[in-house]
Structures are given as structure tokens and as C-alpha cells.
mmCIF file with all atom_site columns, C-alpha atoms in Angstrom:
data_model
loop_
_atom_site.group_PDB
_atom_site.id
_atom_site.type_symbol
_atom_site.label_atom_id
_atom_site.label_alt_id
_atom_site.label_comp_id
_atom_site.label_asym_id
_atom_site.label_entity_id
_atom_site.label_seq_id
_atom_site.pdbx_PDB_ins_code
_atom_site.Cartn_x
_atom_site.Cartn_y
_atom_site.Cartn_z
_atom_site.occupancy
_atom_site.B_iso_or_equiv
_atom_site.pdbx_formal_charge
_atom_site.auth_seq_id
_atom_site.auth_comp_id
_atom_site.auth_asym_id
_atom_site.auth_atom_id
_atom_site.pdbx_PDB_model_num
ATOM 1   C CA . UNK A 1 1   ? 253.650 190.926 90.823 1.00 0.00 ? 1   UNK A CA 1
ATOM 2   C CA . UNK A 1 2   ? 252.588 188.163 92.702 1.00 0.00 ? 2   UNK A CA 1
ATOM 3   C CA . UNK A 1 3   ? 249.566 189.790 94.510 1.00 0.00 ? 3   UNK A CA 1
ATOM 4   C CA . UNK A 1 4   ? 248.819 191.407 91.255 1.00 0.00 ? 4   UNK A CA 1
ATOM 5   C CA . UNK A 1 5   ? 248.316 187.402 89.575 1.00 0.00 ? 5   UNK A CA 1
ATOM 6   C CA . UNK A 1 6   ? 246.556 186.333 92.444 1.00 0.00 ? 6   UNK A CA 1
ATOM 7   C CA . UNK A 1 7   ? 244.160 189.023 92.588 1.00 0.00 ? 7   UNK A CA 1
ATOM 8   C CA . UNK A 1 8   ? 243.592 188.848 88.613 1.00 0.00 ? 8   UNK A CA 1
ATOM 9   C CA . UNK A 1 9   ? 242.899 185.197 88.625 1.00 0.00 ? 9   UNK A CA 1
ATOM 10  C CA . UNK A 1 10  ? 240.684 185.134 91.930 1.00 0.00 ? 10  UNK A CA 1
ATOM 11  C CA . UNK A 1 11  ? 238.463 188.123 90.120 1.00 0.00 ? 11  UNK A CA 1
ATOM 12  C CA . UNK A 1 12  ? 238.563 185.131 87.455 1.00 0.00 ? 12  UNK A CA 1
ATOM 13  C CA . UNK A 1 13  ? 236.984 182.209 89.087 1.00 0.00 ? 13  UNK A CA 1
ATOM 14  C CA . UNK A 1 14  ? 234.794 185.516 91.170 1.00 0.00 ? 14  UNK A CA 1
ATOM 15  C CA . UNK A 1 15  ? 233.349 186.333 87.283 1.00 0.00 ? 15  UNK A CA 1
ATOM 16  C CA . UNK A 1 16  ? 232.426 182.846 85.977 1.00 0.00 ? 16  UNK A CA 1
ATOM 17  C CA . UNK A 1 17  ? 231.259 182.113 90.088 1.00 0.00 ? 17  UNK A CA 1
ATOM 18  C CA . UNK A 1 18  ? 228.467 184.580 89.333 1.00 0.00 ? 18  UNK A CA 1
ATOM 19  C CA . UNK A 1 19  ? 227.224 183.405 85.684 1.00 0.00 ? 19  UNK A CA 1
ATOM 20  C CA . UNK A 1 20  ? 224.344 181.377 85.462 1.00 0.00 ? 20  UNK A CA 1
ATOM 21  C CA . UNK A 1 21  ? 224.939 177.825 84.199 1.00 0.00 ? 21  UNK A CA 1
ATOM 22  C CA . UNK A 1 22  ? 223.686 177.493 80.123 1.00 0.00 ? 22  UNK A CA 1
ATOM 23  C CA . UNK A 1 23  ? 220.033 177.008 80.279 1.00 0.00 ? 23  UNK A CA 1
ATOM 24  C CA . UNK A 1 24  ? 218.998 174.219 77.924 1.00 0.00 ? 24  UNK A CA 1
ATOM 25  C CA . UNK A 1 25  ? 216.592 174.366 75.559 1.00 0.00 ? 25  UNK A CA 1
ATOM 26  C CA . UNK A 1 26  ? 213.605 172.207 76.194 1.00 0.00 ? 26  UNK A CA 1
ATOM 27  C CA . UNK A 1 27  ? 213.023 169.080 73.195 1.00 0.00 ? 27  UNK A CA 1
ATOM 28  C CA . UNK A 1 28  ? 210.077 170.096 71.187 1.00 0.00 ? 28  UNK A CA 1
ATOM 29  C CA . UNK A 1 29  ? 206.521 167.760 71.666 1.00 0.00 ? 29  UNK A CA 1
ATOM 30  C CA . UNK A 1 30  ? 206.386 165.234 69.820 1.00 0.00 ? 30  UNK A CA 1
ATOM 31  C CA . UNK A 1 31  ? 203.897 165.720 66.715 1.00 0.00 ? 31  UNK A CA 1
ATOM 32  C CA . UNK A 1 32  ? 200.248 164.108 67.519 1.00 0.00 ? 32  UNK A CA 1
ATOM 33  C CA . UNK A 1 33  ? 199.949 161.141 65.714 1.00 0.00 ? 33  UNK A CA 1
ATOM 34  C CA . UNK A 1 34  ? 197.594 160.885 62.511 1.00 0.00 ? 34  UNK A CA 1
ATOM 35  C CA . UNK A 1 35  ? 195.153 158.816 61.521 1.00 0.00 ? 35  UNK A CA 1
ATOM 36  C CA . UNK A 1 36  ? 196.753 157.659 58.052 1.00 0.00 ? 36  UNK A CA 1
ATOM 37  C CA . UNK A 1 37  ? 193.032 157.777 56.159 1.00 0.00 ? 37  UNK A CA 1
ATOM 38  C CA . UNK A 1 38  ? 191.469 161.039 57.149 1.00 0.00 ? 38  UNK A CA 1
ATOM 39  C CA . UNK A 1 39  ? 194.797 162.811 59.096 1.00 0.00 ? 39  UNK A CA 1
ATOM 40  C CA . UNK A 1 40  ? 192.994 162.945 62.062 1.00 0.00 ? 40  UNK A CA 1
ATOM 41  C CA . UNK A 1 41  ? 194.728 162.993 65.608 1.00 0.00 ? 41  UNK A CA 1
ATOM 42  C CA . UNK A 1 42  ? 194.154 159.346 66.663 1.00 0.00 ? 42  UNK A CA 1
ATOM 43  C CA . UNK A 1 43  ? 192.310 159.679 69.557 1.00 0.00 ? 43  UNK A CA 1
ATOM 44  C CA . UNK A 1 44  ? 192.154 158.339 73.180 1.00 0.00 ? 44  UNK A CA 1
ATOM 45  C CA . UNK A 1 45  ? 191.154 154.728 73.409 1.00 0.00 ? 45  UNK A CA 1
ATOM 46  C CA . UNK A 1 46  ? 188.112 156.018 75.640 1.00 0.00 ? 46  UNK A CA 1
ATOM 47  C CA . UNK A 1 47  ? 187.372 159.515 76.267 1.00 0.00 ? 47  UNK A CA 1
ATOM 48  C CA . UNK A 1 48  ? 184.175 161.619 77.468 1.00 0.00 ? 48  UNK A CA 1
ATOM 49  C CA . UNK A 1 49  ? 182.313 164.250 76.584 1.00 0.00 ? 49  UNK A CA 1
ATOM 50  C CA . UNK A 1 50  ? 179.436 165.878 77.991 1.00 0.00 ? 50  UNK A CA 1
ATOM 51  C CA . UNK A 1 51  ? 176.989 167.888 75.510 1.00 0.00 ? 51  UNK A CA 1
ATOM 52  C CA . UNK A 1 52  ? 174.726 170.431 76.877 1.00 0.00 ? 52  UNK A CA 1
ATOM 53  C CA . UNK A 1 53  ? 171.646 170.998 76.012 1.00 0.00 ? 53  UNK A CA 1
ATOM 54  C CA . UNK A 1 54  ? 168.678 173.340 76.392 1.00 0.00 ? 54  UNK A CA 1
ATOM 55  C CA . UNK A 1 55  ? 166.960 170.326 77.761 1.00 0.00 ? 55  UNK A CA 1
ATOM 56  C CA . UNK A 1 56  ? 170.352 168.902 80.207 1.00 0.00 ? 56  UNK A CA 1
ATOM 57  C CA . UNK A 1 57  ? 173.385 167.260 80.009 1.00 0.00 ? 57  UNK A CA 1
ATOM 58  C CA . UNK A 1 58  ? 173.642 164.428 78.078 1.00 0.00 ? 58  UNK A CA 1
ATOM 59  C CA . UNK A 1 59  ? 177.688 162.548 78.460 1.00 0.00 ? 59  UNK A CA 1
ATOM 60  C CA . UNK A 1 60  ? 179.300 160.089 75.954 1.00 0.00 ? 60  UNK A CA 1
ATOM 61  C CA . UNK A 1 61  ? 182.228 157.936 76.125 1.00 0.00 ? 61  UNK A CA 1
ATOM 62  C CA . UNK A 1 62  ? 183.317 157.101 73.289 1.00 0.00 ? 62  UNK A CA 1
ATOM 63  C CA . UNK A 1 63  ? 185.234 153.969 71.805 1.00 0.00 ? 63  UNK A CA 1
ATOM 64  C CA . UNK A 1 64  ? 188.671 155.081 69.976 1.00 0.00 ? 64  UNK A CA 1
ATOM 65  C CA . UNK A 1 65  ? 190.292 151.989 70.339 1.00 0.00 ? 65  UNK A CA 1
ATOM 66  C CA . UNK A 1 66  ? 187.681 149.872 68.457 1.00 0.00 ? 66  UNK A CA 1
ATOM 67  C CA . UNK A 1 67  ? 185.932 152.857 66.385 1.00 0.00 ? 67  UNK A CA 1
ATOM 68  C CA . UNK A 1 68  ? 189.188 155.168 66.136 1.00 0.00 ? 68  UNK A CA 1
ATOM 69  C CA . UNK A 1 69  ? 188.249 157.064 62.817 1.00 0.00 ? 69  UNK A CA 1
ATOM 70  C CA . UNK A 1 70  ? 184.308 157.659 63.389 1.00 0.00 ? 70  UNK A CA 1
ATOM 71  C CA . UNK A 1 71  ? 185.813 159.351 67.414 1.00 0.00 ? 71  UNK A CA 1
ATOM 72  C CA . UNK A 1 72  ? 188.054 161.331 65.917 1.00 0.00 ? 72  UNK A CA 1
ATOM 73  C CA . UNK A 1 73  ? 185.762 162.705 63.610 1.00 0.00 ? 73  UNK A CA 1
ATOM 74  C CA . UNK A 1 74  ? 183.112 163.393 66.380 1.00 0.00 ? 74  UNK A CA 1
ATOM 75  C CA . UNK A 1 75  ? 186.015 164.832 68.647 1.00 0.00 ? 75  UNK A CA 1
ATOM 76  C CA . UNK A 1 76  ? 186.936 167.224 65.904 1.00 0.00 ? 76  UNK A CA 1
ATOM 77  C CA . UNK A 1 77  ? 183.831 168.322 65.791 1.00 0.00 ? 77  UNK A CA 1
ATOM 78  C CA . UNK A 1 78  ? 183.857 168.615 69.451 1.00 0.00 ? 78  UNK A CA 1
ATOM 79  C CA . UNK A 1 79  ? 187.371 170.583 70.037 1.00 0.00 ? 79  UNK A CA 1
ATOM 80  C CA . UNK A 1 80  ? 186.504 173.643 67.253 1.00 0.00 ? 80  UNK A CA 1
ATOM 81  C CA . UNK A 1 81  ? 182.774 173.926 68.533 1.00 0.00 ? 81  UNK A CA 1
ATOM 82  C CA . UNK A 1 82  ? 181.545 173.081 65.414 1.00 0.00 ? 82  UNK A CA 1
ATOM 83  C CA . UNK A 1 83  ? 178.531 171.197 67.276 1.00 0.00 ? 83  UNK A CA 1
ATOM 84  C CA . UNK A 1 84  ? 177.910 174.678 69.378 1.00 0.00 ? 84  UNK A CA 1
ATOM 85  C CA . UNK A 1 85  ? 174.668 175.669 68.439 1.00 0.00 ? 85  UNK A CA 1
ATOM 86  C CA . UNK A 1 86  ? 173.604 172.891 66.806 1.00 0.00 ? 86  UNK A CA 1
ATOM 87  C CA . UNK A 1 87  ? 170.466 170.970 67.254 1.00 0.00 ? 87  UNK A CA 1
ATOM 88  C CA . UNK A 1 88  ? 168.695 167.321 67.706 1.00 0.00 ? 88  UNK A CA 1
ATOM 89  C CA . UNK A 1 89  ? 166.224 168.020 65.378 1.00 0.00 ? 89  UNK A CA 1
ATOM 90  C CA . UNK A 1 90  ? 165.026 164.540 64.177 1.00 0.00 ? 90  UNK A CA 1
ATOM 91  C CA . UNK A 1 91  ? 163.292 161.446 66.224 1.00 0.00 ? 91  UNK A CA 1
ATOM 92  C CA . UNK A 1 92  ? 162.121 158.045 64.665 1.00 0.00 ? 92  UNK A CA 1
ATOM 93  C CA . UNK A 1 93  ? 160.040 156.024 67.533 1.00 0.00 ? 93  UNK A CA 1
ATOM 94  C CA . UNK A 1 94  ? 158.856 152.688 68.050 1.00 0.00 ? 94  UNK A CA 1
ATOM 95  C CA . UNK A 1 95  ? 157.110 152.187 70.484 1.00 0.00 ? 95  UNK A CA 1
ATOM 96  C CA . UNK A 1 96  ? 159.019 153.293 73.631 1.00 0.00 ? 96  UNK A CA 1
ATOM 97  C CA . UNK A 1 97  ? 162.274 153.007 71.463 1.00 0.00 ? 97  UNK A CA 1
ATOM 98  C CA . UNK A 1 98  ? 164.233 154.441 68.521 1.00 0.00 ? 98  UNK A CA 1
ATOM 99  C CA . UNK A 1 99  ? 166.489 157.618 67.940 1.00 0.00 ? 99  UNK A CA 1
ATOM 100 C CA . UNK A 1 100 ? 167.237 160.469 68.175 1.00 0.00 ? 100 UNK A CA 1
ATOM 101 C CA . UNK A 1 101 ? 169.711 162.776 65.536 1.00 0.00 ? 101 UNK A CA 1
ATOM 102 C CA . UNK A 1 102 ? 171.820 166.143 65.900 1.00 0.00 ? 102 UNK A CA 1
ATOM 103 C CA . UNK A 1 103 ? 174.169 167.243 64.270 1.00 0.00 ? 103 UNK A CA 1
ATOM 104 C CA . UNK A 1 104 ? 176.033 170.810 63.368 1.00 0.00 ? 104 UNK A CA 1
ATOM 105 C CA . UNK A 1 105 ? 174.550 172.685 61.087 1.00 0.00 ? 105 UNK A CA 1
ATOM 106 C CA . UNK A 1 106 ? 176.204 173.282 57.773 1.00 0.00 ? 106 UNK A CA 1
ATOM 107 C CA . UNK A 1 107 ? 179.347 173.268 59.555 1.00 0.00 ? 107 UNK A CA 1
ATOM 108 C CA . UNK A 1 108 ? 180.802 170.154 58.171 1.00 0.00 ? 108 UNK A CA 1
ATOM 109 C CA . UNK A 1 109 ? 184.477 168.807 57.456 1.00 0.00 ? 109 UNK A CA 1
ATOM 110 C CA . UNK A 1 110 ? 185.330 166.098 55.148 1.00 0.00 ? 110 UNK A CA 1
ATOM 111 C CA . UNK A 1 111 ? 183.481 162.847 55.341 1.00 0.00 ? 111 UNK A CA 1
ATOM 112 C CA . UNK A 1 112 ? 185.291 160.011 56.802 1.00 0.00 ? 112 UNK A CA 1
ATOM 113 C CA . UNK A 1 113 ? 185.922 156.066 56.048 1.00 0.00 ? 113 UNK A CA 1
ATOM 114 C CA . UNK A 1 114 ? 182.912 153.464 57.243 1.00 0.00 ? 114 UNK A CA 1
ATOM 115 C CA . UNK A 1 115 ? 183.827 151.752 60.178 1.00 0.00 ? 115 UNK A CA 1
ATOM 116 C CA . UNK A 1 116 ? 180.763 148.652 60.423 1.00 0.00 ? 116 UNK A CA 1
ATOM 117 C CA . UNK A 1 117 ? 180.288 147.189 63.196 1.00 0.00 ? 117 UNK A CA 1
ATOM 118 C CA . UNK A 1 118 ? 181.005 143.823 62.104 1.00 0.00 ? 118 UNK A CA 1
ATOM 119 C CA . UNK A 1 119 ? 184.893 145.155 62.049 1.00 0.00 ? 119 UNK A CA 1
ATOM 120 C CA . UNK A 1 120 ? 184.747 147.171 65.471 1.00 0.00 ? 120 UNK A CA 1
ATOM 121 C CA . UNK A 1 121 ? 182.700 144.676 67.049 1.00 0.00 ? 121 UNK A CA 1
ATOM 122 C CA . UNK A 1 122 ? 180.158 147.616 68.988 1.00 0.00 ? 122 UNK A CA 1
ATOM 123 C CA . UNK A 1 123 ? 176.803 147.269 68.231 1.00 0.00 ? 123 UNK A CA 1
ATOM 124 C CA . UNK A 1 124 ? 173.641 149.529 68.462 1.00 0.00 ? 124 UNK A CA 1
ATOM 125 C CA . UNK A 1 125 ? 172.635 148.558 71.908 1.00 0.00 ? 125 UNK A CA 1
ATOM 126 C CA . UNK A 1 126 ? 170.598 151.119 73.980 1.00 0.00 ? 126 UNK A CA 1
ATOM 127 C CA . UNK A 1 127 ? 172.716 154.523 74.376 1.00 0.00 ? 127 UNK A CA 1
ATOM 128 C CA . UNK A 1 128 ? 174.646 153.655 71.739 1.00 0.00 ? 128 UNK A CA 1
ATOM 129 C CA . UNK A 1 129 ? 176.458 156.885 69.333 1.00 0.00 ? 129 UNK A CA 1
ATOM 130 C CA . UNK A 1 130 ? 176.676 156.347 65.844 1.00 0.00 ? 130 UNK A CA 1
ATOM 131 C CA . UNK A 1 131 ? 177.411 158.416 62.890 1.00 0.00 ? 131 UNK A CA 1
ATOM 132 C CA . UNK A 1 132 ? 174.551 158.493 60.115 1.00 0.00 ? 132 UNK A CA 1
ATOM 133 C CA . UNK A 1 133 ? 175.685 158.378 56.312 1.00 0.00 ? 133 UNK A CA 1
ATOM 134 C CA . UNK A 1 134 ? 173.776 158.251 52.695 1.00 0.00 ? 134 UNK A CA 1
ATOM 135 C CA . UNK A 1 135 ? 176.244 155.919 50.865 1.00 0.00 ? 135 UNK A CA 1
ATOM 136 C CA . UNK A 1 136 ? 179.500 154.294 52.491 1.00 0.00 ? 136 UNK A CA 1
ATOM 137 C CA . UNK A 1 137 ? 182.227 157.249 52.970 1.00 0.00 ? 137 UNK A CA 1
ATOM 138 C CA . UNK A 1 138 ? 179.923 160.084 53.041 1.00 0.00 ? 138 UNK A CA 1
ATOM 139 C CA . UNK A 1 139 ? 179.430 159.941 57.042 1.00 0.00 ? 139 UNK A CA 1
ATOM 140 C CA . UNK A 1 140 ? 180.974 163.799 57.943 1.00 0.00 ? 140 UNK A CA 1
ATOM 141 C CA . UNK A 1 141 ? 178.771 165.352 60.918 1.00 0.00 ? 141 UNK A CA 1
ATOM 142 C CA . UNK A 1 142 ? 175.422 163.317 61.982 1.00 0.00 ? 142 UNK A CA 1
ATOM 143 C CA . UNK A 1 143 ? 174.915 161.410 64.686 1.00 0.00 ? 143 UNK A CA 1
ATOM 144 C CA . UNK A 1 144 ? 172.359 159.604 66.504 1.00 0.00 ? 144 UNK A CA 1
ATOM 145 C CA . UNK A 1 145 ? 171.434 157.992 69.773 1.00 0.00 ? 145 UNK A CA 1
ATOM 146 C CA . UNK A 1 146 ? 169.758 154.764 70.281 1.00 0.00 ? 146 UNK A CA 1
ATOM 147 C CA . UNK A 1 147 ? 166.810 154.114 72.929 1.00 0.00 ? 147 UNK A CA 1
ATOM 148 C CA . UNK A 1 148 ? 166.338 150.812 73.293 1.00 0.00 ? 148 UNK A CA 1
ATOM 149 C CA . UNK A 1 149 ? 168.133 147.910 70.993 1.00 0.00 ? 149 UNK A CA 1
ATOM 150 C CA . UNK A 1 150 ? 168.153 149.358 67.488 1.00 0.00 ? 150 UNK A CA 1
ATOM 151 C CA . UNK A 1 151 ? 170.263 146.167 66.084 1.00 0.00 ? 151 UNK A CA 1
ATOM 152 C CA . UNK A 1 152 ? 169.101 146.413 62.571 1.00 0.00 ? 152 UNK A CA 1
ATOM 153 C CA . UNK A 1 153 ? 171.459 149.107 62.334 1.00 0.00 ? 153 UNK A CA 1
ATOM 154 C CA . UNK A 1 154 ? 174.263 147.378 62.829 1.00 0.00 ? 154 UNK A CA 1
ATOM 155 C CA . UNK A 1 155 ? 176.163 145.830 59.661 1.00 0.00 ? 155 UNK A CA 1
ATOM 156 C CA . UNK A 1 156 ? 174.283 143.220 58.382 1.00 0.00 ? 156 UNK A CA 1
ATOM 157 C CA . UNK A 1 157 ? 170.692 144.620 59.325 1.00 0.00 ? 157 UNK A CA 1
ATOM 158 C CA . UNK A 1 158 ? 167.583 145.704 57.198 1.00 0.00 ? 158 UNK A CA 1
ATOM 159 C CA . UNK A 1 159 ? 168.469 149.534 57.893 1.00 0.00 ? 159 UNK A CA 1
ATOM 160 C CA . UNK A 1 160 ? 171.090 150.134 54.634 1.00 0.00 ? 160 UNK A CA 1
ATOM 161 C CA . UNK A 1 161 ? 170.654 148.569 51.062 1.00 0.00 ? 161 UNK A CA 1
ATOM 162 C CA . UNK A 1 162 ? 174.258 147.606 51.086 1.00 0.00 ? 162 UNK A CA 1
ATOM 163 C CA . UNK A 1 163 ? 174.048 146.034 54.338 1.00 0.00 ? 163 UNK A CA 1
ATOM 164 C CA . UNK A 1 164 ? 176.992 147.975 55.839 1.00 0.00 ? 164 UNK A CA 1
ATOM 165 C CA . UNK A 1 165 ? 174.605 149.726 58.986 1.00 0.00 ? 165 UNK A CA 1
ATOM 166 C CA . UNK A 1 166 ? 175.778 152.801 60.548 1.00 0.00 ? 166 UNK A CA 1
ATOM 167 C CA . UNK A 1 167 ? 179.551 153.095 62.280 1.00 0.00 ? 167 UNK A CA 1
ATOM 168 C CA . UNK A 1 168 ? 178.887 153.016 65.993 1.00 0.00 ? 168 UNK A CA 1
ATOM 169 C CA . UNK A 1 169 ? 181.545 154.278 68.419 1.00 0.00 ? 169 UNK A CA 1
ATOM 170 C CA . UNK A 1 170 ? 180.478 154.969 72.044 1.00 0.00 ? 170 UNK A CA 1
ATOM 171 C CA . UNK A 1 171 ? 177.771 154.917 74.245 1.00 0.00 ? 171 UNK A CA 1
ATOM 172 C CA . UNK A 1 172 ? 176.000 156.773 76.640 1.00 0.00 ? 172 UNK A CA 1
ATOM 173 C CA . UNK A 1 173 ? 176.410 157.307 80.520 1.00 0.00 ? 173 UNK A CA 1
ATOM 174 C CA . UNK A 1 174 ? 174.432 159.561 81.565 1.00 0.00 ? 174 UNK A CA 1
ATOM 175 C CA . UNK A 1 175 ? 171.186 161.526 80.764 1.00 0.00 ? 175 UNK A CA 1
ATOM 176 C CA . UNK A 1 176 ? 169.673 158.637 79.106 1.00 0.00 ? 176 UNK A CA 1
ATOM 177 C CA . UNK A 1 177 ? 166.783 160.792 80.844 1.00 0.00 ? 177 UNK A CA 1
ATOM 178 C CA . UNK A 1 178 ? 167.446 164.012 78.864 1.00 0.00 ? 178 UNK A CA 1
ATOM 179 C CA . UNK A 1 179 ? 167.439 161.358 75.474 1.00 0.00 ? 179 UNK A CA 1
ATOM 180 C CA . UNK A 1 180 ? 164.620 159.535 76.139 1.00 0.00 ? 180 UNK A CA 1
ATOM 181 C CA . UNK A 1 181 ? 162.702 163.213 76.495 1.00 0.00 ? 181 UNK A CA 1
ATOM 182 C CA . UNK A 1 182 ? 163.488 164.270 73.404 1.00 0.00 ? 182 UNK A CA 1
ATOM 183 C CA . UNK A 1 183 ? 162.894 161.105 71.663 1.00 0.00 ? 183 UNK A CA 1
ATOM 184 C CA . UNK A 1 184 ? 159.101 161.670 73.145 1.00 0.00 ? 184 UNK A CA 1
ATOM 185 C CA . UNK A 1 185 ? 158.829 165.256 72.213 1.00 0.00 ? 185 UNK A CA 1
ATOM 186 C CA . UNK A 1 186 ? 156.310 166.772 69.807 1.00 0.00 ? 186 UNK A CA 1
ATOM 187 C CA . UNK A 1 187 ? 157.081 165.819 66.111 1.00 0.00 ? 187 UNK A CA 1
ATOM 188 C CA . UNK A 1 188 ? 155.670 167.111 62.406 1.00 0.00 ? 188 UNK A CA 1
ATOM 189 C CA . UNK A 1 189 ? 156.465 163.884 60.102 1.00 0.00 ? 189 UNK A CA 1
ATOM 190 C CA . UNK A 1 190 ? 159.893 162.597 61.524 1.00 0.00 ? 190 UNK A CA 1
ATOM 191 C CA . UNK A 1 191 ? 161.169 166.421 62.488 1.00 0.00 ? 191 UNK A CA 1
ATOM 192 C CA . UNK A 1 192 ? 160.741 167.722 65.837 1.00 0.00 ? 192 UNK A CA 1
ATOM 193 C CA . UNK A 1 193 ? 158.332 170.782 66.472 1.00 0.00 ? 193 UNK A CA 1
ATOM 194 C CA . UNK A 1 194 ? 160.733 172.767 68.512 1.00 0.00 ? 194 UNK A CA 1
ATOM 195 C CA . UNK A 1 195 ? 164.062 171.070 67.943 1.00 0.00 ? 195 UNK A CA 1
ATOM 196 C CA . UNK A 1 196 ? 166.495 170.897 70.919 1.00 0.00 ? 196 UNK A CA 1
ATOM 197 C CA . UNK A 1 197 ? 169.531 172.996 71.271 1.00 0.00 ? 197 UNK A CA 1
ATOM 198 C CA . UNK A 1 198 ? 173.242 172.212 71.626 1.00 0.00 ? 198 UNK A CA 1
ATOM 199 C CA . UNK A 1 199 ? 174.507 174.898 73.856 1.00 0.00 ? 199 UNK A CA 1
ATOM 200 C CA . UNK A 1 200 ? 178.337 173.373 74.028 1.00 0.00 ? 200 UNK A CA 1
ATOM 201 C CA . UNK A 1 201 ? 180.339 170.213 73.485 1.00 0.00 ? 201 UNK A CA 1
ATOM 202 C CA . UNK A 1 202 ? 183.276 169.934 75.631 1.00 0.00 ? 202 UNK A CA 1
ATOM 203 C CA . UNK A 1 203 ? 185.465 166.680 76.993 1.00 0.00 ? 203 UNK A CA 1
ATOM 204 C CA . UNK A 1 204 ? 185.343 165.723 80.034 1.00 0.00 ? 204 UNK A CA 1
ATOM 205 C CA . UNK A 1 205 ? 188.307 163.735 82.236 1.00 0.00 ? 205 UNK A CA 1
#
């Protein structure tokens, strides 16, 4: 009888010896945080991305920290390829300065809030990236890049009747090159002849 308990209870501990300890179930992620306005992710407080073009590689980093809703827009646009196959299709020069503009088509989201520069405190400084707009709150999925000081496009400049300007919210740093080229190329009125072509917009670390 004895032999027979010891031999039950050592095939016992033998059985729960060979089961594999509970495996716990990871916590879920966290939810990305929104951006309360446009429910937006709120985005890095600088990140880069490099757009490629049929003319080079042009890379921005851009300013979430002090422009966080006009980013997140542009990084929206840049995470779903919505700016794949798009096109810089529009200079204004003057002189050896002025801008360029691209955007993606007619594949737009919502348009976001204004963000002047007189709250964010960037300014359109050579290389700068800004979104374009008609009216305040209609800025969804234009953007332009500055050759050359283009200050009267900042809040309080001659470039909008209300005096609001245009929401910058990163710069350039590298291919000012591949910019200024464009901003030179062949144009009929302020369109260019053979506009240039977005081939991909990634980030970059």
C-alpha cells in the first residue's frame, strides 16, 4: 500500500514537472494618441522624410512639436501614399528666389486647422515647407517650398488678405539642389511645362 502511494504521488509531482508554466498574455499597445482638432496621430516632435522624385531626392524634417497639426496632416499623406504619383507642378520666381508647389492629386482628406506662424514661431526662411490654403481652415494637401527668404508669407505679410500667411512646419535638408532645379524649369504662365513627378514619399530615421 505504501509503494502503491508513493508511486501515485511521485507520477504526481512527474505530471505537473512536465507542464509548461501559464503563458501570459501580452498587455495590448497603448492607443496612438490624437490630435483633439482633426484626430490625427500627434506626431513626432521632428521626423524626416525623403520624397523622390523624377528629378532626385529631395528630404524634409519636419517640426511636430511647434507645427503639430499641419505634420500630421503632411505625414498622413505620407504613410497611405497619397503623395505617390503626384507632382510639383507650379513655380512662382523672383529673381533667383520663390517656390515651388506639389501636391497629390485629387487625393485629398479633410482640411485641417491654420497654424500661423506668429503662434508656432517658424517662419518662411529658405527650405522652408508650408501648406498652401484659399481661406483659413481649408489647407488639406498643398504644399510648397521656399528658395530664398519668402517672409511675406509668414503671418502678418502682404501674401493673404487676412493677414494669417501660410502654416509652415519644417524645412529642408537636403536637395535644395533638386528644388532650386525645378524652381528654374520651363514654365507656361505660373505652371510648369513638364511638371515633375513624385515617385514615393516615405520617412526616414
Amino acid at each position: 500500500m505504501i509503494r502503491r502511494q508513493f508511486l501515485i504521488l511521485t507520477g504526481a509531482l512527474g505530471f505537473f514537472a512536465c507542464q509548461k508554466p501559464a503563458e501570459k498574455t501580452p498587455p495590448p499597445a497603448p492607443a496612438p494618441k490624437r490630435l483633439p482638432e482633426t484626430g490625427l496621430d500627434v506626431p513626432p516632435d521632428s521626423v524626416r522624410v525623403a520624397i523622390e522624385t523624377s528629378e532626385g531626392q529631395i528630404v524634409l524634417e519636419l517640426d511636430g512639436k511647434h507645427a503639430p497639426q499641419s505634420t500630421a496632416n503632411f505625414l498622413h499623406y505620407v504613410d497611405t501614399h497619397k503623395l505617390d504619383t503626384g507632382t510639383f507642378y507650379r513655380a512662382i520666381r523672383a529673381g533667383d528666389a520663390g517656390f515651388i508647389q506639389f501636391n497629390s492629386g485629387d487625393r485629398t482628406y479633410p482640411p485641417i486647422p491654420h497654424e500661423p506662424t506668429t503662434e508656432t514661431g517658424l517662419s518662411h526662411t529658405d527650405g522652408a515647407i508650408s501648406t498652401a490654403r484659399y481661406a483659413v481652415g481649408t489647407a488639406s494637401n498643398e504644399f510648397t517650398l521656399c528658395v530664398g527668404d519668402m517672409t511675406y508669407l509668414d503671418a502678418g505679410g502682404t501674401a493673404t488678405p487676412d493677414k494669417q500667411g501660410y502654416a509652415v512646419f519644417g524645412h529642408v535638408v537636403s536637395g535644395m539642389d533638386i528644388v532650386k532645379r525645378i524652381l528654374k524649369s520651363r514654365l507656361k504662365g505660373e505652371n510648369l511645362v513638364n511638371p515633375v513627378v513624385i515617385t514615393s514619399a516615405h520617412r526616414i530615421a
